[in-house]
Amino acid sequence: MFRRIGNTVVRHPVWTIVAWLIAAVAIVATAPSLPSNSDESSFLPKSYESIKAADLQQKAFPSAFTPSAIALYQRTDGGKLTAADKQDVARITTELGKKHIDQVQKVVPGPPSKDGRYDMTLVQMDSKNAGQPKQGDAAKALRDDVKALAKGTHLDVKLGGSAAQTLDQQDSSQRGQALIAFGTFGIILVTLLIIFRAPILAVLPLVLIGLVSAVANGLIAYATKLFDLQANSSITEILIVVLFGVGTDYFLFLMFRYRERLRAGDEPKQAMINAVDRVGEAIASAAGAVIIAFLALVLSTLGFLKQMGPALAIAVAATLVAGLTLIPAVVSLIGPKVFWPSKSWKKEPENARFAALGRGVRRRPALTAGVSGLVLVVLSLGALSYKASFDLASGSMPKTKESMVVQDQMQKAYSAGAAAPTDVYLSSTDGKPLDKSGFAAYAQKLGAVDGVASARMTQLNKDGTTADFTVTLQYEASTDKAIDAVGRVRDVAHADAPEGTDAVVGGMSSVYKDINAAVNHDYRTVFPVAALLIMVILGLLLRSVVAPWYLMASVGLGFGATLGATVWIFQKGQGHPGLLFTLPVIMYLFVVAIGTDYNILMIARLREEAREGREPREAAGMALRHAGPTVAAAGFILAATFATMMLAGNSLLMEMGFAVAFGIAVAAFVMAMFFTPSLTALIGHAAWWPGHGDRSEVTAAGTGAHGSVAAPGSDRDSVVHDRAGRRN
């Protein structure tokens, strides 16, 4: 199949390129816009208690005041607010309400702090658009207006709250995207220049993958709208890295094989056809593993992971098609001039360093496997200290952003939970009005819960069938202590609800508790399904039952090592209270799926060497010698491109960038180069049971197996000519 694909695109390169250009223009021109949502509650299904509470609030208290923005005032000299200052705050609040800013429904004065140093203006917005860009726009207008109204006074005013966080996230996201894009392009350009010493080859993947990126983004927008998926602002940054990182990997796989075929004496066009034929299965299998792993996210209960999975799968699928069609067509059209001005492509390098590493693996496979495995196990111990953080807002932007400064100041000036109170909604089950005589006792029981600062009945709906008890926690809403406390509030609210009533608990801490439950569900569901499907792909590729088990075990060990290293650096080293709750899921999929690429490439080359008649240990050493440079180059570029996410300036992308970059580096430079080949050498022929994937060509022919599918990267038509001088 891959030979037919290679033959078609190489024989008709112009038509292939034209078809891609037409598709790109059509998709980009007609694709819908991709909205962004940063409202955490929108990520959860309606079956969770926090969402039931939010729905009940909308029905029972449609005009209930829930601030979306908070203007926080303090004196410029840091002293207590004077009577004149308080008059200025009242004036600003009144005039701000008269502005009639889009999305703003109500502007009211807020409570002053107990120490008299702070005061607030509370702004309610349309709850239907929570987390949407239009509320970010409203926050920008509010921020500009409130600062203008405070001019000439002794007040310093800052705007915080969820709408202001949406605005600051948008700004941070745009800055992060630019830094990540420039960093990714720079790394790919410089690395390819060093590897090939050819400017055309260095620029070519950036241009071609840029075209693929436009197509992929259009297809993702179509899928998001068609299947009504949630969009999240962090996906754009991840997409840049996935498209250019993975795309460059596949470009390298193809170009290393194309160069090898040219050195073997193939005519240029035939060399590209042979390259697609031989490396196509490895690329397709690697991409298939990544796509399957990403699609496993559809099983997630979190809305933005459900969208992220298909989005990344579409991106990788588009990259795969480009790797097998667009890239071969363009390179075959240019021919060997693509390597200009370097002439080193004409002769095979000695690969002395990788040859030495290969000899080490061949001579001492048990020691190599033991040392590399021990390193992974030691790093994995850090994973035992993992803690989750649920504060997406502060995680997705620097602490210096105005909304984050307001959040920190409010935690110090008011009760830590005052900015995001918890609400207990008590409703009658028979539709009759509630008995008000039990309200005080019920509020007292809620207030006595460990971790609760205060609890009181604040409002009753017009029918008298639902009461809202506002519970203020002692802790900031996203902390572990707040999540534990809201769990205790739920227990008391349910157990002590008067007869004939039902209670549900809402608020951000309740949302975070449900997100925690949803993530734990995903760990039990997504992880095993993704691992099982990747094992099936490996089994089909290698025609083996044994190899997929230890390959997946090694990748799983790499995941543990990556999580452990991330915990040690960010939780232990930098003092983060926890790692973002989505990090293990995302890291698992990237490290397991993309990390499997390098195992596939190495094990495929090892099988190729074994089919030339080499014994398992010798085959492992030779595989490292010849596939090592490709794995090293691809692994370095992909790890470095993910590391550019650390430039975005927020803890979310910094943690994610480090974790995935470290995981890919471990997959390429520890697992693929040492752990996997040494284990395969130790297991020997049994690694290929029940098939005979490592049989030599002569043996295979003698047993009637010659017609089996060639190993990815093997070149049967020139195996003797191309390898005779390499035997030891």
XYZ file of C-alpha atoms in Angstrom:
728
model
C 0.000 0.000 0.000
C 2.727 2.460 0.966
C 4.630 1.732 -2.254
C 1.497 2.597 -4.235
C 1.090 5.832 -2.285
C 4.750 6.746 -2.807
C 4.590 5.891 -6.510
C 1.449 8.005 -7.041
C 2.651 11.166 -5.295
C 6.196 10.983 -6.701
C 4.993 10.415 -10.263
C 2.425 13.229 -9.945
C 3.994 15.731 -7.508
C 2.460 18.877 -9.014
C -1.076 17.489 -8.867
C -0.502 16.377 -5.271
C 0.650 19.851 -4.247
C -2.227 21.541 -6.116
C -4.736 19.236 -4.411
C -3.347 20.213 -0.998
C -3.489 23.933 -1.831
C -7.089 23.700 -3.063
C -8.116 21.753 0.040
C -6.370 24.248 2.306
C -8.039 27.284 0.711
C -11.472 25.638 0.756
C -11.243 24.479 4.381
C -9.773 27.713 5.771
C -12.242 29.908 3.865
C -15.333 28.019 5.024
C -14.364 26.838 8.525
C -16.360 28.324 11.436
C -14.598 30.323 14.125
C -13.351 28.353 17.112
C -14.727 29.864 20.356
C -12.949 29.627 23.672
C -14.392 28.823 27.054
C -12.568 29.193 30.365
C -15.545 28.489 32.654
C -14.595 25.395 34.650
C -18.220 24.451 35.393
C -18.935 24.064 31.673
C -16.478 21.160 31.573
C -18.679 18.863 33.691
C -21.700 16.755 32.722
C -25.078 17.744 34.162
C -25.160 14.647 36.391
C -22.677 16.154 38.878
C -24.018 17.839 42.014
C -22.355 21.201 41.391
C -24.026 21.433 37.979
C -27.396 20.402 39.419
C -26.960 23.208 41.954
C -26.168 25.731 39.220
C -29.262 24.670 37.255
C -31.418 24.947 40.377
C -30.065 28.435 41.054
C -31.066 29.527 37.546
C -34.632 28.263 38.081
C -35.185 29.281 41.696
C -33.191 32.533 41.750
C -32.958 33.783 38.152
C -32.134 37.302 39.342
C -29.736 36.195 42.092
C -26.668 38.361 42.332
C -23.447 36.532 41.481
C -20.537 38.896 40.832
C -18.592 38.267 37.619
C -16.235 41.190 38.220
C -14.965 42.843 41.395
C -13.414 46.307 41.569
C -11.132 46.365 44.616
C -10.201 49.756 46.112
C -7.393 50.722 48.491
C -5.612 53.976 49.241
C -2.487 54.703 47.223
C -0.547 55.116 50.506
C -1.848 51.761 51.832
C -3.640 53.355 54.806
C -7.219 52.971 56.006
C -9.973 54.393 53.804
C -11.209 57.822 54.922
C -14.779 59.106 54.765
C -13.874 60.980 51.563
C -12.441 57.804 50.072
C -15.673 55.936 50.839
C -17.658 58.716 49.152
C -15.431 58.352 46.073
C -16.066 54.592 46.055
C -19.837 55.175 46.235
C -19.646 57.745 43.412
C -17.574 55.444 41.178
C -19.999 52.571 41.809
C -22.998 54.719 40.853
C -21.392 56.176 37.722
C -20.114 52.761 36.649
C -23.700 51.468 36.729
C -24.808 54.321 34.467
C -22.342 53.282 31.740
C -24.638 50.405 30.618
C -21.708 48.314 29.415
C -22.598 45.272 27.302
C -23.054 42.099 29.401
C -23.269 44.120 32.650
C -26.626 43.580 34.400
C -26.094 45.151 37.808
C -23.460 47.197 39.679
C -23.709 47.337 43.487
C -21.428 48.304 46.394
C -19.608 45.469 48.126
C -18.661 45.034 51.780
C -15.581 46.821 53.153
C -12.786 44.727 54.683
C -12.678 44.305 58.457
C -9.413 46.236 58.708
C -10.919 49.216 56.841
C -8.215 49.212 54.152
C -10.255 47.820 51.256
C -13.651 48.300 49.671
C -15.374 46.727 46.664
C -17.769 47.280 43.784
C -19.524 44.100 42.626
C -20.575 43.678 38.984
C -23.058 41.067 37.805
C -22.979 39.859 34.184
C -25.069 37.539 32.032
C -24.323 34.060 33.446
C -25.074 32.411 30.081
C -21.838 33.851 28.687
C -19.567 32.994 31.633
C -16.021 32.368 30.437
C -16.753 33.598 26.907
C -14.626 36.233 25.108
C -17.490 38.773 25.163
C -17.258 38.915 28.953
C -13.543 39.510 28.565
C -14.416 42.482 26.371
C -16.844 43.726 29.016
C -14.136 43.399 31.659
C -11.775 45.494 29.511
C -14.372 48.270 29.298
C -15.003 48.045 33.042
C -11.293 48.144 33.851
C -10.741 51.219 31.671
C -13.811 53.026 33.014
C -13.232 52.337 36.701
C -9.627 53.528 36.471
C -10.730 56.670 34.643
C -13.380 57.380 37.298
C -10.780 56.958 40.067
C -8.428 59.565 38.584
C -7.935 62.567 40.839
C -8.698 60.566 43.985
C -6.424 58.890 46.527
C -7.726 55.483 45.453
C -5.904 52.695 43.650
C -8.419 50.404 41.948
C -7.940 47.025 40.291
C -10.473 44.789 38.542
C -10.676 41.091 39.371
C -13.259 38.324 39.304
C -14.015 35.656 36.692
C -14.666 38.110 33.818
C -11.370 39.918 34.459
C -9.626 36.548 34.599
C -11.118 35.724 31.184
C -9.670 38.991 29.827
C -6.235 38.360 31.332
C -6.270 34.765 30.086
C -6.929 35.993 26.553
C -4.005 38.395 26.761
C -1.723 35.772 28.312
C -2.804 33.191 25.735
C -1.982 35.474 22.788
C 1.432 36.262 24.248
C 2.038 32.584 24.972
C 1.061 31.554 21.451
C 3.503 34.037 19.936
C 6.395 32.937 22.180
C 5.667 29.250 21.603
C 5.394 29.716 17.843
C 8.668 31.668 17.551
C 10.443 29.277 19.903
C 9.188 26.220 18.011
C 10.166 27.635 14.612
C 13.601 28.668 15.872
C 14.385 25.276 17.385
C 13.280 23.355 14.284
C 15.167 25.698 11.958
C 18.452 25.657 13.896
C 18.387 21.916 14.612
C 17.682 20.938 11.014
C 20.442 23.288 9.820
C 22.880 21.537 12.162
C 21.740 18.052 11.100
C 21.593 18.515 7.328
C 23.567 21.748 6.747
C 20.978 22.529 4.090
C 18.849 25.703 4.333
C 16.121 24.334 2.040
C 15.653 21.284 4.268
C 15.575 23.484 7.364
C 12.860 25.790 6.046
C 10.810 23.194 4.133
C 9.077 21.492 7.101
C 8.083 24.866 8.563
C 6.403 25.892 5.312
C 4.720 22.546 4.675
C 3.582 21.982 8.263
C 2.323 25.573 8.317
C 0.007 24.606 5.449
C -1.022 21.453 7.304
C -1.684 23.553 10.422
C -4.165 25.740 8.554
C -5.982 22.649 7.257
C -5.986 20.966 10.677
C -7.346 24.057 12.468
C -10.157 24.313 9.943
C -11.060 20.639 10.339
C -10.954 20.994 14.130
C -13.340 23.961 13.975
C -15.722 21.895 11.828
C -15.562 18.961 14.257
C -16.050 21.230 17.289
C -19.191 22.731 15.808
C -20.525 19.477 14.334
C -20.249 17.497 17.576
C -20.952 20.459 19.896
C -17.654 20.100 21.747
C -16.168 22.493 24.300
C -13.318 24.712 23.148
C -10.543 25.720 25.527
C -7.947 28.444 25.071
C -4.992 26.187 25.968
C -5.657 23.901 22.973
C -4.208 26.414 20.510
C -0.815 26.428 22.204
C -0.740 22.622 22.366
C -1.774 22.342 18.707
C 1.169 24.477 17.574
C 3.598 22.177 19.336
C 1.892 18.944 18.263
C 1.669 19.920 14.603
C 5.206 21.216 14.231
C 6.831 18.790 16.665
C 5.188 15.603 15.395
C 5.262 16.844 11.799
C 9.003 17.423 11.996
C 9.411 13.930 13.485
C 7.721 12.346 10.471
C 9.684 14.625 8.144
C 12.912 13.384 9.723
C 11.861 9.728 9.534
C 11.267 10.174 5.797
C 14.335 12.296 5.024
C 16.786 10.001 6.827
C 15.445 7.061 4.816
C 15.434 9.070 1.556
C 19.067 10.020 2.119
C 19.916 6.399 2.886
C 18.320 5.223 -0.363
C 20.224 7.852 -2.359
C 23.473 6.621 -0.786
C 22.530 3.073 -1.775
C 22.466 4.221 -5.419
C 18.738 4.664 -6.088
C 17.644 7.136 -8.752
C 16.179 10.210 -6.917
C 12.483 9.597 -7.633
C 12.848 5.881 -6.990
C 14.681 6.688 -3.753
C 11.651 8.634 -2.494
C 9.256 5.867 -3.564
C 11.381 3.319 -1.694
C 11.596 5.655 1.314
C 7.799 5.999 1.531
C 7.430 2.246 1.008
C 9.893 1.320 3.760
C 9.256 3.975 6.394
C 5.546 4.480 5.636
C 4.427 1.650 7.908
C 6.506 2.998 10.805
C 5.064 6.505 10.346
C 1.514 5.188 9.985
C 1.858 2.935 13.037
C 3.388 5.722 15.111
C 0.659 8.162 14.056
C -1.984 5.486 14.647
C -0.796 5.024 18.225
C -0.942 8.778 18.829
C -4.380 9.144 17.207
C -5.822 6.224 19.173
C -4.456 7.595 22.428
C -5.878 11.053 21.748
C -9.270 9.657 20.727
C -9.394 7.792 24.038
C -10.007 11.223 25.589
C -13.535 11.043 24.159
C -14.223 8.714 27.106
C -13.364 11.550 29.502
C -16.127 13.137 31.552
C -14.506 16.584 31.270
C -15.772 18.698 28.380
C -12.489 20.306 27.360
C -10.650 16.943 27.333
C -13.427 15.553 25.139
C -12.689 18.373 22.692
C -8.922 18.197 23.054
C -8.779 14.510 22.161
C -10.475 14.730 18.748
C -8.719 18.046 18.009
C -5.248 16.583 18.536
C -6.222 13.382 16.717
C -7.308 15.442 13.696
C -4.032 17.371 13.816
C -1.938 14.186 13.860
C -4.066 12.578 11.131
C -3.537 15.619 8.896
C 0.194 15.458 9.645
C 0.255 11.752 8.771
C -1.430 12.332 5.396
C 1.002 15.174 4.682
C 3.953 12.983 5.668
C 2.936 10.339 3.153
C 1.823 12.664 0.323
C 2.700 16.366 0.489
C 6.263 16.050 1.838
C 7.312 13.262 -0.587
C 5.778 15.179 -3.514
C 7.599 18.424 -2.719
C 10.953 16.751 -1.958
C 10.798 14.563 -5.084
C 10.094 17.680 -7.145
C 13.198 19.376 -5.753
C 15.330 16.218 -5.845
C 18.800 15.902 -4.267
C 19.148 19.703 -4.526
C 17.160 19.750 -1.308
C 20.472 18.941 0.453
C 22.307 21.921 -1.157
C 24.974 23.130 -0.487
C 26.069 20.203 1.712
C 27.661 17.210 0.018
C 27.779 15.039 3.142
C 24.542 13.293 2.125
C 26.500 11.399 -0.560
C 28.511 9.345 1.934
C 27.400 7.381 4.939
C 28.703 8.726 8.282
C 30.493 6.467 10.695
C 28.052 7.257 13.549
C 30.973 6.508 15.886
C 29.154 7.574 19.059
C 26.065 5.551 18.306
C 28.203 2.629 17.169
C 29.957 2.724 20.552
C 26.606 2.849 22.361
C 25.417 -0.048 20.223
C 28.469 -2.112 21.172
C 27.752 -1.402 24.839
C 24.164 -2.631 24.518
C 25.317 -5.724 22.598
C 27.970 -6.701 25.152
C 26.093 -5.902 28.369
C 22.328 -5.891 27.727
C 21.488 -6.937 31.294
C 23.558 -4.112 32.805
C 22.112 -1.594 30.326
C 18.529 -2.658 31.055
C 19.201 -2.678 34.808
C 20.798 0.775 34.990
C 18.283 2.483 32.693
C 15.394 0.756 34.478
C 16.752 1.789 37.889
C 16.952 5.440 36.794
C 13.297 5.319 35.733
C 12.206 3.623 38.972
C 14.033 6.165 41.160
C 12.468 9.073 39.290
C 9.046 7.406 39.546
C 9.184 7.554 43.350
C 8.427 11.283 43.168
C 5.005 10.479 41.707
C 3.911 9.208 45.142
C 3.860 12.848 46.356
C 1.665 14.119 43.504
C -1.075 16.582 44.469
C -3.653 18.086 42.131
C -4.376 21.800 41.706
C -7.755 22.905 40.356
C -7.147 26.633 39.906
C -7.212 26.926 36.112
C -7.342 30.712 36.254
C -4.110 31.318 38.177
C -2.500 28.371 36.434
C -3.091 29.791 32.979
C -1.595 33.246 33.546
C 1.247 34.890 35.466
C 0.646 35.929 39.091
C 1.406 39.534 38.075
C -1.804 39.824 36.019
C -4.247 42.309 37.563
C -7.006 39.755 38.211
C -4.508 37.506 40.020
C -3.279 40.437 42.152
C -6.903 41.149 43.135
C -7.440 37.488 44.020
C -4.371 37.464 46.272
C -5.299 40.777 47.942
C -8.881 39.613 48.598
C -7.643 36.430 50.244
C -5.613 38.556 52.670
C -8.209 41.281 53.260
C -11.340 39.124 53.468
C -12.066 35.504 54.348
C -10.165 33.361 51.834
C -13.428 31.844 50.635
C -15.329 35.153 50.386
C -14.497 35.643 46.713
C -16.202 32.346 45.799
C -18.761 31.351 48.468
C -20.423 27.943 48.577
C -24.216 27.756 48.278
C -26.444 25.066 49.769
C -29.854 24.988 48.075
C -32.560 23.369 50.203
C -35.721 22.470 48.254
C -38.995 20.817 49.225
C -39.602 17.491 47.513
C -43.419 17.816 47.421
C -43.634 21.334 45.967
C -44.992 22.804 49.219
C -43.383 25.848 50.906
C -40.493 25.101 53.238
C -40.882 25.285 57.017
C -38.868 28.391 57.918
C -38.663 27.433 61.575
C -35.862 24.956 60.851
C -33.660 27.373 58.874
C -31.664 28.681 61.835
C -30.818 25.184 63.116
C -29.872 24.019 59.632
C -27.599 27.048 59.086
C -26.033 26.441 62.500
C -25.185 22.842 61.556
C -23.628 24.005 58.261
C -21.630 26.691 60.085
C -20.268 24.131 62.544
C -18.598 22.089 59.796
C -14.805 22.025 60.049
C -13.357 24.540 57.555
C -16.475 26.777 57.393
C -16.116 30.435 58.413
C -19.839 31.277 58.381
C -23.208 30.030 57.144
C -26.536 31.851 56.877
C -29.820 31.692 54.981
C -29.640 34.505 52.436
C -32.696 34.185 50.203
C -35.918 32.296 49.566
C -37.516 31.918 46.147
C -40.912 33.532 45.535
C -42.790 30.231 45.961
C -40.994 29.506 49.195
C -39.915 26.091 47.942
C -36.140 26.677 47.725
C -33.844 28.380 50.231
C -30.264 29.494 49.573
C -27.803 29.064 52.443
C -24.550 30.922 51.750
C -21.575 29.122 53.262
C -18.231 30.948 53.412
C -15.227 28.655 53.681
C -12.028 29.482 55.510
C -9.951 28.601 52.452
C -9.542 29.800 48.868
C -11.956 27.895 46.621
C -9.413 25.879 44.611
C -7.269 24.615 47.487
C -7.270 21.018 48.718
C -8.527 22.209 52.116
C -11.518 23.960 50.506
C -12.345 20.883 48.412
C -12.171 18.666 51.509
C -14.292 21.168 53.440
C -16.987 21.310 50.779
C -17.124 17.517 50.891
C -17.908 17.743 54.599
C -20.484 20.465 53.874
C -22.161 18.119 51.400
C -22.288 15.321 53.975
C -23.956 17.558 56.575
C -26.235 19.256 54.019
C -27.571 15.900 52.830
C -27.705 14.115 56.196
C -29.312 16.975 58.164
C -31.746 18.203 55.526
C -35.207 18.392 57.157
C -37.720 15.693 56.276
C -39.401 16.334 52.946
C -36.479 18.355 51.585
C -33.500 17.738 49.352
C -30.173 19.609 49.385
C -27.590 20.251 46.667
C -24.298 22.092 47.123
C -22.976 24.524 44.506
C -20.176 27.057 44.126
C -16.635 26.827 42.755
C -15.286 24.552 45.492
C -18.134 22.158 44.722
C -17.250 22.363 41.018
C -13.616 21.568 41.793
C -14.620 18.594 43.939
C -16.663 17.212 41.042
C -13.804 17.844 38.615
C -11.579 15.838 40.961
C -14.069 12.960 40.854
C -14.271 13.228 37.057
C -10.484 13.120 36.699
C -10.279 10.045 38.911
C -12.872 8.436 36.655
C -10.729 9.306 33.645
C -7.673 7.709 35.251
C -9.605 4.449 35.600
C -11.079 4.628 32.091
C -8.925 6.582 29.633
C -5.550 5.210 30.731
C -6.363 1.496 30.337
C -8.279 1.964 27.080
C -5.477 4.008 25.499
C -2.838 1.506 26.647
C -4.831 -1.461 25.351
C -5.407 0.098 21.928
C -1.744 1.089 21.570
C -0.766 -2.481 22.456
C -3.062 -3.759 19.707
C -1.345 -1.460 17.196
C 2.081 -2.650 18.357
C 0.962 -6.263 18.139
C -0.294 -5.816 14.577
C 2.868 -3.986 13.543
C 5.294 -6.459 15.098
C 3.162 -9.611 14.627
C 4.025 -10.421 18.228
C 2.194 -10.997 21.495
C 5.263 -10.661 23.721
C 6.893 -7.431 22.490
C 3.886 -5.107 23.052
C 3.808 -6.040 26.747
C 7.335 -5.011 27.605
C 7.224 -2.048 25.228
C 4.145 -0.683 27.004
C 5.648 -1.536 30.398
C 8.725 0.518 29.519
C 6.601 3.438 28.341
C 4.500 3.203 31.524
C 7.701 3.342 33.558
C 8.696 6.413 31.538
C 5.364 8.012 32.463
C 5.996 7.379 36.160
C 9.505 8.816 35.887
C 8.174 11.914 34.133
C 5.450 12.555 36.706
C 7.949 12.002 39.513
C 10.482 14.438 38.046
C 7.747 17.052 37.535
C 6.592 16.671 41.148
C 10.135 17.073 42.447
C 10.822 20.185 40.389
C 7.529 22.063 40.739
C 6.021 20.821 44.020
C 9.206 20.204 45.974
C 11.591 22.622 44.260
C 9.384 25.617 43.430
C 6.813 25.129 46.166
C 3.730 24.780 43.957
C 0.778 23.565 46.083
C 0.064 20.986 43.394
C 0.251 20.231 39.681
C -2.651 21.068 37.398
C -5.267 18.340 37.665
C -5.256 17.626 33.916
C -1.488 17.177 33.735
C -1.303 13.405 34.373
C -3.944 12.702 31.697
C -2.281 14.914 29.097
C 1.195 13.727 30.043
C 0.155 10.082 29.886
C -1.235 10.489 26.393
C 1.711 12.488 25.059
C 4.437 10.442 26.702
C 2.805 7.070 26.064
C 1.552 7.798 22.554
C 4.326 9.962 21.136
C 6.993 8.193 23.168
C 5.882 4.958 21.530
C 6.949 6.459 18.172
C 10.604 6.064 19.080
C 10.117 2.553 20.403
C 8.402 1.682 17.118
C 11.232 3.139 15.056
C 13.927 1.401 17.110
C 12.214 -1.989 17.343
C 11.446 -1.884 13.609
C 15.108 -1.254 12.825
C 16.131 -3.981 15.261
C 13.868 -6.408 13.419
C 15.380 -5.302 10.126
C 18.877 -6.044 11.407
C 17.717 -9.418 12.769
C 16.254 -10.317 9.374
C 19.700 -9.894 7.901
C 20.783 -12.901 9.937
C 22.121 -11.225 13.060
C 21.628 -12.690 16.511
C 19.433 -10.723 18.962
C 22.290 -8.973 20.786
C 24.112 -8.014 17.616
C 20.847 -6.843 16.032
C 20.165 -4.602 19.045
C 23.629 -3.046 18.806
C 23.326 -2.432 15.065
C 19.806 -1.006 15.453
C 21.106 1.539 17.936
C 23.982 2.415 15.604
C 21.761 3.067 12.573
C 18.427 4.214 14.087
C 20.044 6.088 16.980
C 20.760 9.301 15.007
C 17.168 9.471 13.759
C 15.700 8.883 17.228
C 18.109 11.397 18.789
C 17.333 14.108 16.234
C 13.570 13.554 16.305
C 13.468 13.247 20.102
C 15.524 16.389 20.628
C 13.378 18.480 18.277
C 10.090 17.247 19.724
C 11.234 17.640 23.334
C 12.627 21.106 22.601
C 9.418 22.239 20.871
C 7.321 21.133 23.835
C 9.796 22.901 26.120
C 8.923 26.181 24.344
C 5.592 26.037 26.191
C 7.575 27.023 29.278
C 8.090 30.439 27.651
C 4.382 31.266 27.974
C 4.903 32.622 31.476
C 2.192 30.695 33.349
C 2.386 27.639 35.563
C -0.103 25.608 33.494
C 1.951 25.654 30.298
C 5.241 25.663 32.208
C 4.337 22.437 34.011
C 2.921 20.903 30.852
C 5.880 21.970 28.713
C 8.438 20.581 31.148
C 6.567 17.337 31.789
C 5.976 16.438 28.147
C 9.461 17.559 27.056
C 11.065 15.524 29.848
C 8.850 12.535 29.060
C 9.763 12.609 25.367
C 13.457 12.965 26.212
C 13.168 9.922 28.481
C 11.296 8.021 25.751
C 13.917 8.829 23.118
C 17.190 8.833 25.047
C 16.516 6.232 27.753
C 13.756 3.883 26.627
C 14.243 3.736 22.858
C 18.054 3.814 22.930
C 18.816 1.632 25.932
C 15.912 0.042 27.792
C 13.930 -1.366 24.843
C 16.826 -2.711 22.696
C 18.583 -4.232 25.732
C 15.371 -5.944 26.881
C 14.774 -7.239 23.348
C 18.336 -8.550 23.236
C 17.849 -10.341 26.576
C 14.505 -11.877 25.625
C 15.932 -12.951 22.267
C 13.836 -14.776 19.681
C 10.998 -15.189 22.186
C 10.277 -11.446 21.848
C 8.687 -12.149 18.459
C 6.462 -15.031 19.577
C 4.202 -16.396 18.102
C 5.448 -14.938 14.804
C 8.921 -15.073 13.336
C 9.461 -11.368 12.731
C 13.184 -11.591 13.361
C 13.917 -14.429 10.953
C 16.486 -13.745 8.305
C 15.365 -13.316 4.727
C 16.919 -16.634 3.721
C 15.223 -18.516 6.565
C 11.925 -16.792 5.921
C 12.089 -17.709 2.266
C 12.857 -21.318 3.136
C 9.853 -21.557 5.445
C 7.479 -19.824 3.079
C 7.386 -16.611 5.104
C 9.079 -14.475 2.504
C 5.812 -12.960 1.501
C 5.182 -11.475 4.913
C 5.002 -7.714 5.293
C 8.420 -6.061 5.362
C 9.656 -4.458 8.493
C 9.264 -0.709 8.540
C 12.490 0.738 7.280
C 13.787 -2.555 5.828
C 15.010 -2.578 2.234
C 14.809 -6.106 0.931
C 15.671 -5.119 -2.592
C 19.115 -3.964 -1.527
C 19.685 -5.543 1.854
C 22.856 -7.381 0.864
C 24.287 -4.490 -1.147
C 23.524 -1.931 1.520
C 24.582 -3.862 4.610
C 27.382 -6.196 3.550
C 30.087 -3.876 4.814
C 28.445 -3.424 8.210
C 28.747 -6.948 9.549
C 31.211 -7.437 12.342
